[in-house]
Amino acid sequence: MKAVEVDCVEHVYPDGTRALCGARLEVEEGESVAILGPNGSGKTTLILHLNGTLLPSEGAVRIFGKPVSKKNLDWVRRTVGVVFQNPDEQLFMPTVFEDVAFGPLNIMPRDKALREAESIMEELGITELRDRIPHFLSGGQKRLAAIAGVVAMKPRILVLDEPTIGLDSKARDRIIQTLSRLKEHYGLTLIFSTFDVEIVPLLADKVVVLKDGCVIYQGGVRGALTDTSLLREACLDQPPYVRLAEELGLKEKPLTLKEASSLFSRLIQTIRR
C-alpha cells in the first residue's frame, strides 16, 4: 500500500520563491526513504507538506490514499509525525516527561497517555532524563526527547528533518540505532532528509534526490550513492568508502564499514594467495 503520494506538487512562498516545482514521489508502507539535496533544493518544504504544515500551491499530497487538506488535518497529523531539524521547536514543557506526554494527553485518556510516555522513554533509553529541563540537555538528548514525543502519539509515518545534523559521532550512532529499532518495533514508514550520505545506507531502502524543487532521482540507495555525476549535480559528497574504492580503481563500491571490511578482507586474501 502506498503510504505517501506526492503528485506534481508545486509550492510558492508569499515572497514569490518557488520551492517545489512539480515534485512527484511515492513511498510504500514500511519503506525507509532518504531525501537528499543541496540547500534550497526543497527538502524541508517537501517534508512540511507531508503533515499539512504547508499545503501545495498546485498538485496534491495523499497519505494512505487520503488527500492532505484543511478538512482532515487532525487525522493527517496523527498519522504523520514530524521531528523538526531544531528540537527546541518541539520541546517547551518544564520537564522531558511532560514534553513526551504532551501530545498523547491531547488525544488519549490521561492514564493511557502517561503510560505511553513512560513506555516510549524506556524504549529509547531516556528514562534518566524524565525530570530534566529540556533546555539544558545535550543536542543528542534533545533529539531523542523530540523523537519520543512524536512516537508516543503512535503515528504510522515518522518524518525527520536532518535527524543527525550537529551531533557528535556517539550521538549520531545512537540516533541511527534508535530509528532502526523504532521502525522495526512499530512497523513505521520512515522518511528523513539529510546531507549526511554516510547514514543513508544504514537507514534507507530508497533515495529521493531533489534539486531546485524537482525530483531528479528516485530509486535504490546503491544506484544513488555510487553515481558520481548525480552526487555532483546534487552538491553531495561521495560516501567515503565509495571514494576510497574509486581511488584504488576497484569496481566494487562498498557503502558501509561492514561492506568495506568484507571487500578489503577478500582483497588481502587474494593477494596472499
GROMACS .gro file of C-alpha atoms in nm:
model
  273
    1MET     CA    1   0.000   0.000   0.000
    2LYS     CA    2   0.122   0.349  -0.079
    3ALA     CA    3   0.183   0.541   0.243
    4VAL     CA    4   0.269   0.869   0.066
    5GLU     CA    5   0.196   1.004  -0.280
    6VAL     CA    6   0.328   1.344  -0.384
    7ASP     CA    7   0.163   1.424  -0.716
    8CYS     CA    8   0.300   1.715  -0.922
    9VAL     CA    9   0.331   1.936  -0.614
   10GLU     CA   10   0.429   2.298  -0.656
   11HIS     CA   11   0.478   2.538  -0.369
   12VAL     CA   12   0.530   2.911  -0.395
   13TYR     CA   13   0.603   3.109  -0.079
   14PRO     CA   14   0.440   3.452  -0.028
   15ASP     CA   15   0.760   3.629  -0.138
   16GLY     CA   16   0.740   3.452  -0.475
   17THR     CA   17   1.005   3.186  -0.404
   18ARG     CA   18   0.916   2.866  -0.590
   19ALA     CA   19   1.037   2.592  -0.355
   20LEU     CA   20   0.878   2.289  -0.524
   21CYS     CA   21   0.828   2.256  -0.898
   22GLY     CA   22   0.606   1.964  -0.992
   23ALA     CA   23   0.762   1.726  -0.737
   24ARG     CA   24   0.648   1.364  -0.765
   25LEU     CA   25   0.731   1.071  -0.540
   26GLU     CA   26   0.578   0.762  -0.388
   27VAL     CA   27   0.658   0.586  -0.062
   28GLU     CA   28   0.531   0.236   0.011
   29GLU     CA   29   0.410   0.147   0.359
   30GLY     CA   30   0.702   0.022   0.568
   31GLU     CA   31   0.971   0.176   0.346
   32SER     CA   32   1.258   0.389   0.471
   33VAL     CA   33   1.326   0.678   0.236
   34ALA     CA   34   1.612   0.928   0.244
   35ILE     CA   35   1.556   1.269   0.084
   36LEU     CA   36   1.883   1.422  -0.035
   37GLY     CA   37   1.967   1.753  -0.195
   38PRO     CA   38   2.161   2.078  -0.153
   39ASN     CA   39   2.048   2.379   0.050
   40GLY     CA   40   1.748   2.538  -0.118
   41SER     CA   41   1.653   2.220  -0.302
   42GLY     CA   42   1.312   2.198  -0.130
   43LYS     CA   43   1.375   1.917   0.120
   44THR     CA   44   1.222   2.089   0.423
   45THR     CA   45   0.938   2.234   0.218
   46LEU     CA   46   0.854   1.886   0.092
   47ILE     CA   47   0.862   1.739   0.444
   48LEU     CA   48   0.626   2.008   0.573
   49HIS     CA   49   0.372   1.910   0.307
   50LEU     CA   50   0.355   1.556   0.442
   51ASN     CA   51   0.166   1.653   0.757
   52GLY     CA   52  -0.014   1.959   0.622
   53THR     CA   53   0.206   2.223   0.784
   54LEU     CA   54   0.225   2.354   0.427
   55LEU     CA   55  -0.033   2.291   0.156
   56PRO     CA   56   0.050   2.279  -0.217
   57SER     CA   57   0.004   2.576  -0.446
   58GLU     CA   58  -0.064   2.314  -0.715
   59GLY     CA   59  -0.083   1.934  -0.715
   60ALA     CA   60  -0.176   1.703  -0.429
   61VAL     CA   61  -0.031   1.505  -0.140
   62ARG     CA   62  -0.205   1.184  -0.032
   63ILE     CA   63  -0.144   0.985   0.286
   64PHE     CA   64  -0.267   0.626   0.264
   65GLY     CA   65  -0.487   0.740  -0.024
   66LYS     CA   66  -0.643   1.036   0.158
   67PRO     CA   67  -0.564   1.389   0.034
   68VAL     CA   68  -0.389   1.623   0.274
   69SER     CA   69  -0.631   1.913   0.312
   70LYS     CA   70  -0.763   2.152   0.574
   71LYS     CA   71  -1.064   1.923   0.628
   72ASN     CA   72  -0.860   1.629   0.757
   73LEU     CA   73  -0.555   1.790   0.917
   74ASP     CA   74  -0.624   1.629   1.256
   75TRP     CA   75  -0.615   1.280   1.102
   76VAL     CA   76  -0.307   1.363   0.890
   77ARG     CA   77  -0.111   1.493   1.188
   78ARG     CA   78  -0.192   1.187   1.394
   79THR     CA   79  -0.086   0.964   1.106
   80VAL     CA   80   0.230   1.155   1.010
   81GLY     CA   81   0.463   1.253   1.294
   82VAL     CA   82   0.727   1.513   1.210
   83VAL     CA   83   1.050   1.573   1.404
   84PHE     CA   84   1.191   1.913   1.313
   85GLN     CA   85   1.557   1.988   1.247
   86ASN     CA   86   1.576   2.204   1.560
   87PRO     CA   87   1.437   2.004   1.856
   88ASP     CA   88   1.398   2.326   2.059
   89GLU     CA   89   1.095   2.397   1.837
   90GLN     CA   90   0.924   2.091   1.989
   91LEU     CA   91   1.049   2.096   2.348
   92PHE     CA   92   0.871   2.362   2.552
   93MET     CA   93   0.743   2.199   2.874
   94PRO     CA   94   0.919   2.224   3.216
   95THR     CA   95   1.044   1.862   3.207
   96VAL     CA   96   1.124   1.599   2.946
   97PHE     CA   97   0.845   1.370   3.068
   98GLU     CA   98   0.588   1.649   3.038
   99ASP     CA   99   0.711   1.716   2.684
  100VAL     CA  100   0.686   1.350   2.582
  101ALA     CA  101   0.341   1.319   2.739
  102PHE     CA  102   0.206   1.648   2.596
  103GLY     CA  103   0.090   1.508   2.261
  104PRO     CA  104  -0.063   1.186   2.396
  105LEU     CA  105  -0.254   1.381   2.664
  106ASN     CA  106  -0.431   1.567   2.385
  107ILE     CA  107  -0.554   1.252   2.209
  108MET     CA  108  -0.575   0.977   2.474
  109PRO     CA  109  -0.720   0.926   2.822
  110ARG     CA  110  -0.478   1.054   3.085
  111ASP     CA  111  -0.375   0.715   3.225
  112LYS     CA  112  -0.306   0.572   2.880
  113ALA     CA  113  -0.118   0.885   2.770
  114LEU     CA  114   0.112   0.871   3.072
  115ARG     CA  115   0.176   0.500   3.016
  116GLU     CA  116   0.263   0.569   2.652
  117ALA     CA  117   0.507   0.842   2.756
  118GLU     CA  118   0.673   0.614   3.011
  119SER     CA  119   0.689   0.328   2.761
  120ILE     CA  120   0.849   0.523   2.477
  121MET     CA  121   1.106   0.684   2.708
  122GLU     CA  122   1.202   0.335   2.825
  123GLU     CA  123   1.214   0.214   2.463
  124LEU     CA  124   1.454   0.498   2.373
  125GLY     CA  125   1.661   0.455   2.688
  126ILE     CA  126   1.600   0.807   2.818
  127THR     CA  127   1.414   0.740   3.142
  128GLU     CA  128   1.700   0.907   3.330
  129LEU     CA  129   1.602   1.233   3.157
  130ARG     CA  130   1.247   1.217   3.298
  131ASP     CA  131   1.271   1.519   3.527
  132ARG     CA  132   1.538   1.712   3.341
  133ILE     CA  133   1.474   2.057   3.195
  134PRO     CA  134   1.482   2.016   2.812
  135HIS     CA  135   1.666   2.345   2.761
  136PHE     CA  136   1.973   2.208   2.941
  137LEU     CA  137   2.002   1.878   2.753
  138SER     CA  138   2.273   1.798   2.502
  139GLY     CA  139   2.190   1.808   2.131
  140GLY     CA  140   2.158   1.431   2.110
  141GLN     CA  141   1.940   1.413   2.420
  142LYS     CA  142   1.710   1.684   2.285
  143ARG     CA  143   1.677   1.496   1.957
  144LEU     CA  144   1.583   1.175   2.140
  145ALA     CA  145   1.329   1.359   2.355
  146ALA     CA  146   1.171   1.516   2.046
  147ILE     CA  147   1.153   1.177   1.874
  148ALA     CA  148   0.996   1.024   2.186
  149GLY     CA  149   0.728   1.293   2.197
  150VAL     CA  150   0.631   1.227   1.835
  151VAL     CA  151   0.642   0.846   1.850
  152ALA     CA  152   0.436   0.846   2.172
  153MET     CA  153   0.143   0.967   1.960
  154LYS     CA  154   0.164   0.642   1.759
  155PRO     CA  155   0.200   0.778   1.405
  156ARG     CA  156   0.214   0.534   1.113
  157ILE     CA  157   0.468   0.752   0.934
  158LEU     CA  158   0.769   0.913   1.103
  159VAL     CA  159   0.930   1.205   0.920
  160LEU     CA  160   1.256   1.367   1.033
  161ASP     CA  161   1.431   1.676   0.900
  162GLU     CA  162   1.810   1.630   0.925
  163PRO     CA  163   1.800   1.392   1.225
  164THR     CA  164   2.179   1.378   1.276
  165ILE     CA  165   2.278   1.736   1.197
  166GLY     CA  166   2.511   1.893   1.453
  167LEU     CA  167   2.562   1.573   1.653
  168ASP     CA  168   2.891   1.413   1.754
  169SER     CA  169   2.965   1.059   1.639
  170LYS     CA  170   2.835   0.893   1.957
  171ALA     CA  171   2.503   1.080   1.950
  172ARG     CA  172   2.476   1.024   1.574
  173ASP     CA  173   2.521   0.648   1.614
  174ARG     CA  174   2.259   0.641   1.889
  175ILE     CA  175   2.005   0.821   1.670
  176ILE     CA  176   2.068   0.574   1.386
  177GLN     CA  177   2.024   0.277   1.619
  178THR     CA  178   1.712   0.431   1.773
  179LEU     CA  179   1.545   0.494   1.437
  180SER     CA  180   1.626   0.143   1.315
  181ARG     CA  181   1.480  -0.006   1.634
  182LEU     CA  182   1.166   0.210   1.623
  183LYS     CA  183   1.100   0.122   1.261
  184GLU     CA  184   1.125  -0.248   1.335
  185HIS     CA  185   0.932  -0.239   1.662
  186TYR     CA  186   0.641  -0.021   1.545
  187GLY     CA  187   0.640  -0.106   1.173
  188LEU     CA  188   0.684   0.260   1.087
  189THR     CA  189   0.724   0.411   0.746
  190LEU     CA  190   1.037   0.627   0.783
  191ILE     CA  191   1.116   0.937   0.577
  192PHE     CA  192   1.413   1.159   0.654
  193SER     CA  193   1.606   1.439   0.488
  194THR     CA  194   1.983   1.457   0.527
  195PHE     CA  195   2.315   1.585   0.397
  196ASP     CA  196   2.489   1.300   0.578
  197VAL     CA  197   2.530   1.042   0.300
  198GLU     CA  198   2.700   0.801   0.540
  199ILE     CA  199   2.378   0.735   0.732
  200VAL     CA  200   2.172   0.668   0.418
  201PRO     CA  201   2.274   0.303   0.361
  202LEU     CA  202   2.230   0.237   0.734
  203LEU     CA  203   1.868   0.352   0.738
  204ALA     CA  204   1.719   0.379   0.390
  205ASP     CA  205   1.570   0.136   0.138
  206LYS     CA  206   1.525   0.409  -0.120
  207VAL     CA  207   1.661   0.753  -0.208
  208VAL     CA  208   1.491   1.063  -0.344
  209VAL     CA  209   1.719   1.341  -0.470
  210LEU     CA  210   1.589   1.696  -0.504
  211LYS     CA  211   1.737   1.986  -0.696
  212ASP     CA  212   1.573   2.325  -0.744
  213GLY     CA  213   1.244   2.187  -0.619
  214CYS     CA  214   1.237   1.897  -0.866
  215VAL     CA  215   1.289   1.525  -0.805
  216ILE     CA  216   1.590   1.429  -1.020
  217TYR     CA  217   1.631   1.075  -0.886
  218GLN     CA  218   1.406   0.824  -0.714
  219GLY     CA  219   1.536   0.473  -0.670
  220GLY     CA  220   1.780   0.242  -0.495
  221VAL     CA  221   2.036   0.350  -0.238
  222ARG     CA  222   2.332   0.195  -0.420
  223GLY     CA  223   2.231   0.347  -0.751
  224ALA     CA  224   2.224   0.694  -0.597
  225LEU     CA  225   2.537   0.679  -0.382
  226THR     CA  226   2.763   0.530  -0.649
  227ASP     CA  227   2.650   0.772  -0.923
  228THR     CA  228   2.925   1.035  -0.923
  229SER     CA  229   2.752   1.266  -1.170
  230LEU     CA  230   2.424   1.257  -0.971
  231LEU     CA  231   2.602   1.337  -0.645
  232ARG     CA  232   2.793   1.619  -0.810
  233GLU     CA  233   2.472   1.763  -0.957
  234ALA     CA  234   2.308   1.749  -0.616
  235CYS     CA  235   2.614   1.902  -0.442
  236LEU     CA  236   2.655   1.593  -0.222
  237ASP     CA  237   2.976   1.424  -0.110
  238GLN     CA  238   3.056   1.071  -0.217
  239PRO     CA  239   3.035   0.822   0.070
  240PRO     CA  240   3.394   0.776   0.198
  241TYR     CA  241   3.417   0.405   0.117
  242VAL     CA  242   3.292   0.464  -0.237
  243ARG     CA  243   3.552   0.737  -0.284
  244LEU     CA  244   3.827   0.514  -0.148
  245ALA     CA  245   3.727   0.228  -0.379
  246GLU     CA  246   3.732   0.460  -0.678
  247GLU     CA  247   4.075   0.596  -0.586
  248LEU     CA  248   4.202   0.237  -0.565
  249GLY     CA  249   4.049   0.156  -0.902
  250LEU     CA  250   3.811  -0.106  -0.762
  251LYS     CA  251   3.493  -0.197  -0.945
  252GLU     CA  252   3.306  -0.292  -0.627
  253LYS     CA  253   3.184   0.011  -0.431
  254PRO     CA  254   3.117  -0.053  -0.060
  255LEU     CA  255   2.867   0.177   0.108
  256THR     CA  256   2.924   0.086   0.473
  257LEU     CA  257   3.211  -0.007   0.703
  258LYS     CA  258   3.084  -0.367   0.707
  259GLU     CA  259   3.089  -0.386   0.325
  260ALA     CA  260   3.431  -0.219   0.307
  261SER     CA  261   3.576  -0.456   0.567
  262SER     CA  262   3.446  -0.757   0.373
  263LEU     CA  263   3.581  -0.624   0.043
  264PHE     CA  264   3.930  -0.548   0.174
  265SER     CA  265   3.948  -0.880   0.361
  266ARG     CA  266   3.879  -1.059   0.033
  267LEU     CA  267   4.139  -0.849  -0.148
  268ILE     CA  268   4.402  -0.925   0.117
  269GLN     CA  269   4.329  -1.298   0.094
  270THR     CA  270   4.362  -1.281  -0.286
  271ILE     CA  271   4.697  -1.102  -0.262
  272ARG     CA  272   4.832  -1.357  -0.010
  273ARG     CA  273   4.748  -1.640  -0.244
   0.00000   0.00000   0.00000
